[in-house]
XYZ file of N, CA and C in Angstrom:
630
model
N 24.050 -2.100 45.025
C 24.578 -1.929 43.668
C 25.304 -0.583 43.581
N 26.563 -0.585 43.112
C 27.322 0.667 43.082
C 26.904 1.533 41.904
N 27.309 2.799 41.984
C 26.868 3.794 41.003
C 27.350 3.470 39.593
N 28.542 2.893 39.459
C 29.071 2.559 38.137
C 28.219 1.494 37.451
N 27.766 0.497 38.246
C 26.942 -0.558 37.674
C 25.583 -0.004 37.248
N 25.007 0.871 38.049
C 23.724 1.497 37.720
C 23.833 2.292 36.419
N 24.919 3.072 36.306
C 25.119 3.871 35.095
C 25.291 2.974 33.870
N 25.976 1.868 34.046
C 26.190 0.943 32.933
C 24.866 0.349 32.451
N 23.989 0.005 33.416
C 22.677 -0.558 33.064
C 21.846 0.466 32.304
N 21.824 1.710 32.799
C 21.069 2.765 32.128
C 21.613 3.026 30.726
N 22.948 2.924 30.600
C 23.568 3.137 29.296
C 23.139 2.053 28.312
N 23.122 0.797 28.757
C 22.702 -0.320 27.915
C 21.240 -0.157 27.514
N 20.383 0.210 28.487
C 18.962 0.415 28.195
C 18.791 1.541 27.186
N 19.545 2.614 27.379
C 19.468 3.760 26.475
C 19.863 3.395 25.062
N 20.931 2.623 24.924
C 21.384 2.185 23.597
C 20.326 1.305 22.943
N 19.715 0.411 23.730
C 18.680 -0.473 23.197
C 17.502 0.326 22.678
N 17.059 1.338 23.441
C 15.925 2.166 23.031
C 16.249 2.906 21.749
N 17.460 3.453 21.644
C 17.864 4.171 20.443
C 17.834 3.259 19.231
N 18.334 2.019 19.393
C 18.361 1.073 18.290
C 16.950 0.690 17.851
N 16.054 0.461 18.795
C 14.676 0.114 18.467
C 14.004 1.263 17.740
N 14.196 2.483 18.237
C 13.593 3.644 17.596
C 14.125 3.853 16.185
N 15.419 3.585 15.995
C 16.013 3.740 14.673
C 15.392 2.752 13.695
N 15.178 1.512 14.163
C 14.573 0.499 13.309
C 13.124 0.861 12.994
N 12.391 1.305 14.009
C 10.989 1.656 13.813
C 10.820 2.824 12.854
N 11.807 3.685 12.758
C 11.665 4.886 11.936
C 12.009 4.638 10.465
N 12.492 3.456 10.130
C 12.903 3.190 8.744
C 11.733 3.338 7.777
N 10.574 2.784 8.133
C 9.433 2.870 7.233
C 8.892 4.292 7.171
N 8.961 5.007 8.276
C 8.527 6.400 8.268
C 9.437 7.243 7.380
N 10.735 6.976 7.461
C 11.692 7.676 6.606
C 11.408 7.407 5.136
N 11.105 6.147 4.807
C 10.780 5.787 3.426
C 9.550 6.548 2.947
N 8.512 6.576 3.779
C 7.274 7.247 3.396
C 7.480 8.746 3.199
N 8.328 9.324 3.996
C 8.607 10.749 3.854
C 9.507 11.024 2.654
N 10.492 10.154 2.431
C 11.396 10.335 1.291
C 10.624 10.299 -0.029
N 9.615 9.442 -0.093
C 8.804 9.320 -1.313
C 7.559 10.211 -1.266
N 7.473 11.013 -0.222
C 6.389 11.985 -0.039
C 5.003 11.342 0.004
N 4.962 10.061 0.396
C 3.674 9.438 0.719
C 3.086 10.179 1.919
N 3.948 10.511 2.848
C 3.639 11.505 3.873
C 4.214 12.823 3.380
N 3.416 13.819 2.996
C 2.008 14.024 3.361
C 1.004 13.788 2.225
N 1.431 13.320 1.044
C 0.510 13.246 -0.098
C -0.678 12.328 0.150
N -0.444 11.222 0.869
C -1.496 10.223 1.076
C -1.795 9.992 2.548
N -0.741 9.892 3.345
C -0.875 9.543 4.763
C -0.350 10.649 5.667
N -0.864 10.658 6.891
C -0.328 11.530 7.933
C 0.633 10.773 8.848
N 0.479 9.457 8.870
C 1.243 8.606 9.773
C 1.700 7.359 9.028
N 2.939 6.966 9.232
C 3.487 5.802 8.535
C 2.891 4.505 9.068
N 2.874 3.460 8.237
C 2.493 2.129 8.734
C 3.434 1.688 9.854
N 2.970 0.731 10.639
C 3.765 0.267 11.771
C 4.955 -0.588 11.332
N 4.816 -1.276 10.204
C 5.898 -2.147 9.746
C 5.807 -2.342 8.244
N 6.831 -2.972 7.680
C 6.836 -3.255 6.245
C 5.952 -4.462 5.935
N 5.256 -4.366 4.809
C 4.401 -5.442 4.331
C 5.155 -6.230 3.273
N 5.079 -7.539 3.332
C 5.768 -8.387 2.354
C 4.873 -8.564 1.129
N 5.323 -8.046 -0.001
C 4.553 -8.075 -1.245
C 5.433 -8.695 -2.322
N 4.966 -9.796 -2.929
C 5.774 -10.519 -3.903
C 4.967 -10.795 -5.164
N 5.503 -10.350 -6.308
C 4.875 -10.610 -7.594
C 5.426 -11.892 -8.201
N 4.751 -12.361 -9.243
C 5.169 -13.589 -9.921
C 6.636 -13.501 -10.334
N 7.336 -14.609 -10.179
C 8.763 -14.633 -10.474
C 9.607 -14.264 -9.274
N 8.981 -14.307 -8.081
C 9.670 -13.967 -6.825
C 10.203 -12.531 -6.852
N 9.420 -11.638 -7.451
C 9.794 -10.219 -7.535
C 9.215 -9.489 -6.336
N 10.075 -8.941 -5.519
C 9.658 -8.274 -4.293
C 9.397 -6.791 -4.541
N 8.231 -6.330 -4.109
C 7.891 -4.898 -4.172
C 8.206 -4.305 -2.807
N 9.405 -3.818 -2.667
C 9.895 -3.472 -1.334
C 10.692 -2.178 -1.331
N 10.341 -1.279 -0.422
C 11.125 -0.091 -0.111
C 11.425 0.798 -1.325
N 10.418 0.991 -2.161
C 10.571 1.922 -3.270
C 11.333 1.390 -4.461
N 11.433 0.077 -4.605
C 12.134 -0.513 -5.747
C 11.408 -0.148 -7.044
N 12.164 0.029 -8.111
C 11.562 0.322 -9.404
C 11.267 -0.982 -10.148
N 10.002 -1.181 -10.488
C 9.567 -2.348 -11.243
C 8.944 -1.878 -12.562
N 8.479 -2.821 -13.367
C 7.853 -2.463 -14.639
C 6.393 -2.908 -14.631
N 5.538 -2.277 -15.457
C 4.162 -2.767 -15.586
C 4.096 -4.241 -15.984
N 5.055 -4.688 -16.776
C 5.097 -6.111 -17.145
C 5.270 -6.989 -15.907
N 6.134 -6.577 -15.000
C 6.411 -7.370 -13.803
C 5.246 -7.392 -12.818
N 4.422 -6.343 -12.823
C 3.359 -6.234 -11.816
C 1.970 -6.403 -12.441
N 1.886 -7.076 -13.585
C 0.610 -7.187 -14.286
C -0.396 -8.063 -13.549
N 0.089 -9.018 -12.763
C -0.803 -9.906 -12.010
C -0.743 -9.583 -10.527
N -1.844 -9.846 -9.835
C -1.896 -9.498 -8.410
C -0.803 -10.227 -7.631
N -0.202 -9.559 -6.663
C 0.887 -10.168 -5.896
C 0.368 -11.033 -4.753
N 1.289 -11.746 -4.167
C 1.029 -12.449 -2.906
C 1.443 -11.515 -1.771
N 0.549 -11.315 -0.822
C 0.816 -10.424 0.298
C 0.782 -11.245 1.575
N 1.827 -11.108 2.385
C 1.974 -11.937 3.580
C 2.129 -11.052 4.810
N 1.424 -11.399 5.880
C 1.581 -10.705 7.155
C 1.239 -11.664 8.291
N 1.686 -11.309 9.485
C 1.348 -12.096 10.673
C -0.032 -11.672 11.133
N -1.004 -12.535 10.933
C -2.393 -12.178 11.186
C -2.921 -12.814 12.465
N -3.849 -12.123 13.062
C -4.643 -12.667 14.156
C -5.816 -13.398 13.509
N -5.925 -14.682 13.737
C -6.940 -15.501 13.068
C -8.360 -15.036 13.367
N -8.559 -14.351 14.486
C -9.899 -13.912 14.879
C -10.203 -12.485 14.448
N -9.294 -11.864 13.683
C -9.481 -10.473 13.264
C -9.730 -10.393 11.764
N -10.232 -9.223 11.345
C -10.472 -8.948 9.933
C -9.561 -7.804 9.481
N -9.156 -7.866 8.206
C -8.199 -6.901 7.671
C -8.700 -6.319 6.349
N -8.195 -5.127 6.037
C -8.437 -4.483 4.745
C -7.103 -4.250 4.074
N -7.034 -4.569 2.787
C -5.830 -4.372 1.977
C -6.177 -3.434 0.828
N -5.345 -2.437 0.606
C -5.586 -1.555 -0.534
C -4.277 -1.183 -1.215
N -4.388 -0.881 -2.501
C -3.250 -0.419 -3.285
C -3.697 0.793 -4.091
N -2.925 1.868 -4.007
C -3.267 3.090 -4.725
C -2.054 3.659 -5.457
N -2.360 4.482 -6.459
C -1.351 5.259 -7.169
C -1.748 6.727 -7.010
N -0.971 7.511 -6.267
C -1.330 8.917 -6.063
C -0.933 9.833 -7.216
N -0.290 9.278 -8.237
C 0.296 10.100 -9.302
C -0.498 9.994 -10.607
N -1.777 10.369 -10.524
C -2.682 10.257 -11.662
C -3.106 11.637 -12.140
N -2.840 11.989 -13.386
C -2.172 11.176 -14.415
C -0.648 11.191 -14.328
N -0.090 12.101 -13.513
C 1.360 12.140 -13.336
C 1.663 12.710 -11.964
N 2.874 12.493 -11.515
C 3.254 13.059 -10.223
C 3.333 14.578 -10.283
N 3.679 15.108 -11.446
C 3.780 16.554 -11.610
C 2.413 17.228 -11.614
N 1.385 16.504 -12.071
C 0.042 17.088 -12.172
C -1.004 16.039 -11.777
N -1.106 15.743 -10.472
C -1.957 14.632 -10.008
C -3.410 15.046 -9.758
N -4.067 15.596 -10.770
C -5.403 16.145 -10.542
C -6.471 15.061 -10.355
N -6.125 13.801 -10.618
C -7.065 12.705 -10.363
C -6.632 11.832 -9.186
N -5.702 12.313 -8.401
C -5.226 11.566 -7.227
C -6.396 11.119 -6.367
N -6.430 9.888 -5.971
C -5.582 8.716 -6.151
C -6.329 7.725 -7.042
N -5.619 6.806 -7.705
C -6.265 5.710 -8.416
C -6.214 4.468 -7.530
N -7.377 3.869 -7.302
C -7.469 2.689 -6.445
C -7.289 1.415 -7.290
N -6.122 0.820 -7.204
C -5.806 -0.367 -8.005
C -6.363 -1.653 -7.422
N -6.543 -1.689 -6.108
C -6.914 -2.946 -5.457
C -7.532 -2.615 -4.111
N -8.647 -3.265 -3.785
C -9.296 -3.020 -2.499
C -9.987 -4.301 -2.054
N -9.512 -4.846 -0.951
C -10.037 -6.103 -0.410
C -10.373 -5.884 1.063
N -11.588 -6.203 1.438
C -12.011 -6.005 2.823
C -12.443 -7.298 3.484
N -12.637 -7.210 4.796
C -13.099 -8.351 5.592
C -12.277 -9.608 5.339
N -10.961 -9.430 5.314
C -10.062 -10.581 5.171
C -9.990 -11.277 6.533
N -10.471 -12.510 6.644
C -10.401 -13.205 7.938
C -8.993 -13.754 8.174
N -8.315 -13.197 9.161
C -6.909 -13.572 9.354
C -6.119 -13.176 8.129
N -5.410 -14.136 7.538
C -4.705 -13.854 6.281
C -5.267 -14.688 5.129
N -6.541 -15.028 5.227
C -7.187 -15.891 4.218
C -7.785 -15.022 3.101
N -6.943 -14.623 2.165
C -7.372 -13.751 1.080
C -8.481 -14.386 0.238
N -8.486 -15.709 0.128
C -9.480 -16.394 -0.695
C -10.891 -16.278 -0.116
N -10.982 -15.942 1.178
C -12.289 -15.835 1.834
C -12.676 -14.384 2.103
N -11.978 -13.464 1.456
C -12.205 -12.041 1.686
C -13.269 -11.487 0.749
N -13.633 -10.232 0.984
C -14.605 -9.525 0.161
C -13.846 -8.643 -0.831
N -13.926 -8.974 -2.106
C -13.228 -8.222 -3.148
C -14.084 -7.009 -3.512
N -13.609 -5.841 -3.145
C -14.339 -4.614 -3.462
C -13.915 -4.074 -4.826
N -12.615 -4.072 -5.067
C -12.087 -3.691 -6.373
C -10.956 -4.640 -6.710
N -11.165 -5.413 -7.753
C -10.172 -6.423 -8.107
C -8.917 -5.744 -8.663
N -7.840 -6.466 -8.593
C -6.517 -5.909 -8.917
C -6.379 -5.512 -10.382
N -5.867 -4.313 -10.615
C -5.361 -3.925 -11.927
C -3.929 -3.432 -11.744
N -3.063 -3.779 -12.674
C -1.647 -3.443 -12.552
C -1.328 -2.020 -12.954
N -0.072 -1.718 -12.996
C 0.398 -0.380 -13.354
C 0.063 -0.053 -14.798
N -0.485 1.149 -14.994
C -0.793 1.616 -16.340
C -0.308 3.032 -16.554
N 0.871 3.313 -16.043
C 1.428 4.667 -16.161
C 1.526 5.075 -17.630
N 0.964 6.216 -17.958
C 0.972 6.673 -19.354
C 2.387 7.071 -19.794
N 2.573 7.044 -21.092
C 3.872 7.370 -21.665
C 4.262 8.805 -21.322
N 5.533 8.990 -21.011
C 6.105 10.315 -20.729
C 5.545 10.972 -19.471
N 5.009 10.171 -18.547
C 4.552 10.731 -17.265
C 5.499 10.383 -16.122
N 6.626 9.770 -16.447
C 7.635 9.497 -15.433
C 7.250 8.362 -14.498
N 8.004 8.267 -13.415
C 7.756 7.220 -12.422
C 6.514 7.543 -11.603
N 5.726 6.518 -11.356
C 4.557 6.626 -10.488
C 4.832 5.843 -9.209
N 4.276 6.334 -8.119
C 4.402 5.645 -6.836
C 3.196 4.723 -6.634
N 3.459 3.519 -6.159
C 2.394 2.565 -5.863
C 2.521 2.165 -4.397
N 1.456 2.404 -3.675
C 1.449 2.189 -2.231
C 0.465 1.074 -1.890
N 0.946 0.078 -1.147
C 0.098 -1.027 -0.685
C 0.028 -0.959 0.830
N -1.192 -0.930 1.351
C -1.409 -0.764 2.788
C -2.308 -1.871 3.336
N -2.022 -2.260 4.566
C -2.835 -3.237 5.279
C -3.353 -2.593 6.563
N -4.647 -2.750 6.816
C -5.268 -2.224 8.030
C -5.945 -3.356 8.801
N -5.866 -3.282 10.107
C -6.628 -4.197 10.957
C -7.965 -3.537 11.264
N -9.045 -4.198 10.900
C -10.374 -3.626 11.081
C -10.821 -3.700 12.544
N -11.712 -2.800 12.954
C -12.259 -2.885 14.318
C -13.202 -4.064 14.496
N -13.589 -4.701 13.401
C -14.493 -5.843 13.394
C -14.895 -6.110 11.959
N -15.851 -7.005 11.740
C -16.338 -7.222 10.382
C -17.157 -6.006 9.964
N -16.918 -5.527 8.744
C -17.513 -4.273 8.303
C -18.524 -4.484 7.181
N -19.443 -3.522 7.072
C -20.375 -3.441 5.950
C -19.853 -2.360 5.004
N -19.247 -2.761 3.908
C -18.689 -1.804 2.954
C -19.761 -1.386 1.949
N -19.852 -0.075 1.702
C -20.794 0.398 0.692
C -20.063 1.004 -0.511
N -18.831 0.553 -0.733
C -18.037 1.043 -1.855
C -18.528 0.442 -3.176
N -18.363 1.198 -4.249
C -18.687 0.687 -5.571
C -17.734 -0.452 -5.922
N -18.280 -1.559 -6.408
C -17.459 -2.715 -6.770
C -16.925 -2.576 -8.193
N -15.711 -3.094 -8.417
C -15.123 -3.113 -9.753
C -14.437 -4.453 -9.991
N -14.633 -4.992 -11.180
C -13.872 -6.177 -11.576
C -12.522 -5.721 -12.118
N -11.699 -6.682 -12.504
C -10.391 -6.330 -13.069
C -10.497 -5.872 -14.518
N -11.740 -5.746 -15.025
C -11.959 -5.219 -16.374
C -12.514 -3.800 -16.342
N -12.625 -3.225 -15.159
C -13.251 -1.915 -14.994
C -12.294 -0.923 -14.342
N -12.167 0.242 -14.965
C -11.293 1.283 -14.427
C -12.058 2.532 -14.016
N -13.118 2.866 -14.749
C -13.873 4.078 -14.470
C -14.485 4.004 -13.080
N -14.257 5.060 -12.293
C -14.755 5.097 -10.921
C -13.693 4.786 -9.881
N -12.521 4.362 -10.331
C -11.430 4.094 -9.389
C -10.616 5.352 -9.086
N -10.738 6.376 -9.949
C -9.944 7.590 -9.785
C -10.507 8.458 -8.657
N -9.692 9.400 -8.187
C -10.054 10.330 -7.107
C -10.428 9.620 -5.806
N -9.875 8.437 -5.630
C -10.000 7.740 -4.344
C -9.222 8.535 -3.295
N -9.710 8.524 -2.071
C -9.044 9.261 -1.001
C -8.799 8.327 0.174
N -7.545 7.929 0.357
C -7.213 6.980 1.424
C -7.580 7.533 2.793
N -7.279 8.789 3.032
C -7.589 9.388 4.340
C -9.087 9.283 4.657
N -9.926 9.647 3.685
C -11.376 9.610 3.905
C -11.879 8.183 4.078
N -11.303 7.263 3.313
C -11.687 5.850 3.432
C -11.355 5.329 4.821
N -10.169 5.635 5.295
C -9.730 5.190 6.617
C -10.627 5.770 7.707
N -10.952 7.044 7.577
C -11.819 7.690 8.564
C -13.228 7.103 8.526
N -13.744 6.866 7.331
C -15.102 6.349 7.163
C -15.298 5.018 7.879
N -14.298 4.147 7.781
C -14.420 2.806 8.352
C -13.629 2.631 9.652
N -13.130 3.745 10.184
C -12.436 3.716 11.476
C -11.300 2.697 11.492
N -10.450 2.762 10.464
C -9.375 1.784 10.320
C -8.102 2.151 11.082
N -7.931 3.444 11.381
C -6.768 3.861 12.156
C -5.466 3.814 11.372
N -4.398 3.718 12.105
C -3.066 3.701 11.500
C -2.848 2.407 10.725
N -2.225 2.469 9.536
C -1.951 1.223 8.793
C -1.092 0.262 9.610
N -1.483 -0.985 9.599
C -0.702 -2.006 10.295
C 0.628 -2.245 9.585
N 0.576 -2.245 8.250
C 1.787 -2.495 7.461
C 1.619 -1.857 6.082
N 2.739 -1.679 5.398
C 2.676 -1.080 4.072
C 3.997 -1.203 3.339
N 3.962 -0.895 2.055
C 5.184 -0.879 1.259
C 4.939 -0.074 -0.019
N 6.035 0.233 -0.710
C 5.983 1.074 -1.900
C 6.832 0.454 -2.998
N 6.345 0.584 -4.246
C 7.218 0.355 -5.392
C 6.942 1.443 -6.418
N 7.848 1.585 -7.365
C 7.731 2.591 -8.415
C 7.639 1.902 -9.768
N 6.956 2.551 -10.709
C 6.879 2.000 -12.067
C 6.564 3.125 -13.045
N 7.051 2.974 -14.264
C 6.704 3.899 -15.332
C 6.342 3.094 -16.580
N 5.952 3.792 -17.611
C 5.461 3.163 -18.844
C 6.447 2.132 -19.409
N 5.874 1.018 -19.861
C 6.618 0.096 -20.728
C 5.642 -0.448 -21.771
N 6.095 -1.358 -22.616
C 5.289 -1.820 -23.747
C 4.063 -2.633 -23.339
N 3.961 -3.003 -22.069
C 2.785 -3.755 -21.626
C 1.585 -2.843 -21.355
N 1.828 -1.556 -21.126
C 0.756 -0.629 -20.744
C -0.400 -0.594 -21.760
N -0.144 -0.550 -23.079
C -1.276 -0.576 -24.016
C -2.187 -1.789 -23.837
N -1.623 -2.913 -23.410
C -2.442 -4.100 -23.163
C -3.323 -3.912 -21.929
N -2.803 -3.203 -20.938
C -3.599 -2.883 -19.746
C -4.810 -2.044 -20.146
N -4.562 -1.027 -20.959
C -5.651 -0.141 -21.382
C -6.657 -0.866 -22.276
N -6.177 -1.744 -23.124
C -7.074 -2.515 -23.984
C -7.989 -3.400 -23.119
N -7.429 -4.040 -22.137
C -8.204 -4.897 -21.234
C -9.285 -4.097 -20.501
N -8.954 -2.848 -20.166
C -9.878 -2.000 -19.427
C -10.813 -1.200 -20.339
N -10.640 -1.351 -21.641
C -11.482 -0.635 -22.580
C -11.191 0.849 -22.638
N -9.929 1.216 -22.401
C -9.516 2.617 -22.393
C -8.565 2.911 -23.548
N -8.419 4.197 -23.844
C -7.466 4.641 -24.868
C -6.148 4.995 -24.198
N -5.037 4.405 -24.622
C -3.724 4.703 -23.998
C -3.366 6.166 -24.133
């Protein structure tokens, strides 16, 4: 094989590696642009998670949605290993606001021991509550993460129904991940939301004062 052909092959391989790395870095760039890294995570998820709310509304790559649009739990889709267990969580790090997040993070949703992608057979630790960003607190970031568990786990977290909010605040994703040895997120995504007229209904349902 002559030197020109060898150089051409190396050039093609080099271009391929650059393209793959560029694609892989898209989610990391998103997490850094929205300051999820370093506010919540040290390392970006491996890939984007498909999250769809009622009405075929996609929560993808920092899109701005409304509390009305995200009032019901979304459908979350991923390529699962049928013999593995997964943990899904959703948090808001901007409690009560991004400017003054002294209650960071609020845990909106926490589901563990998901067998494969069978959400109906999972362990609901904290049932879903939608966005309840208070008036005049600006846009809040909502992060949804999926982790592949090392095996079936015994969770000792406090349980909450979708009618309970107290005790969800000051959640710490880093500590949770370390506690259960979950490692790097398998997948994740972000959306943004701020106050709209549906928020008072969220607070009424939770027995809170808006």
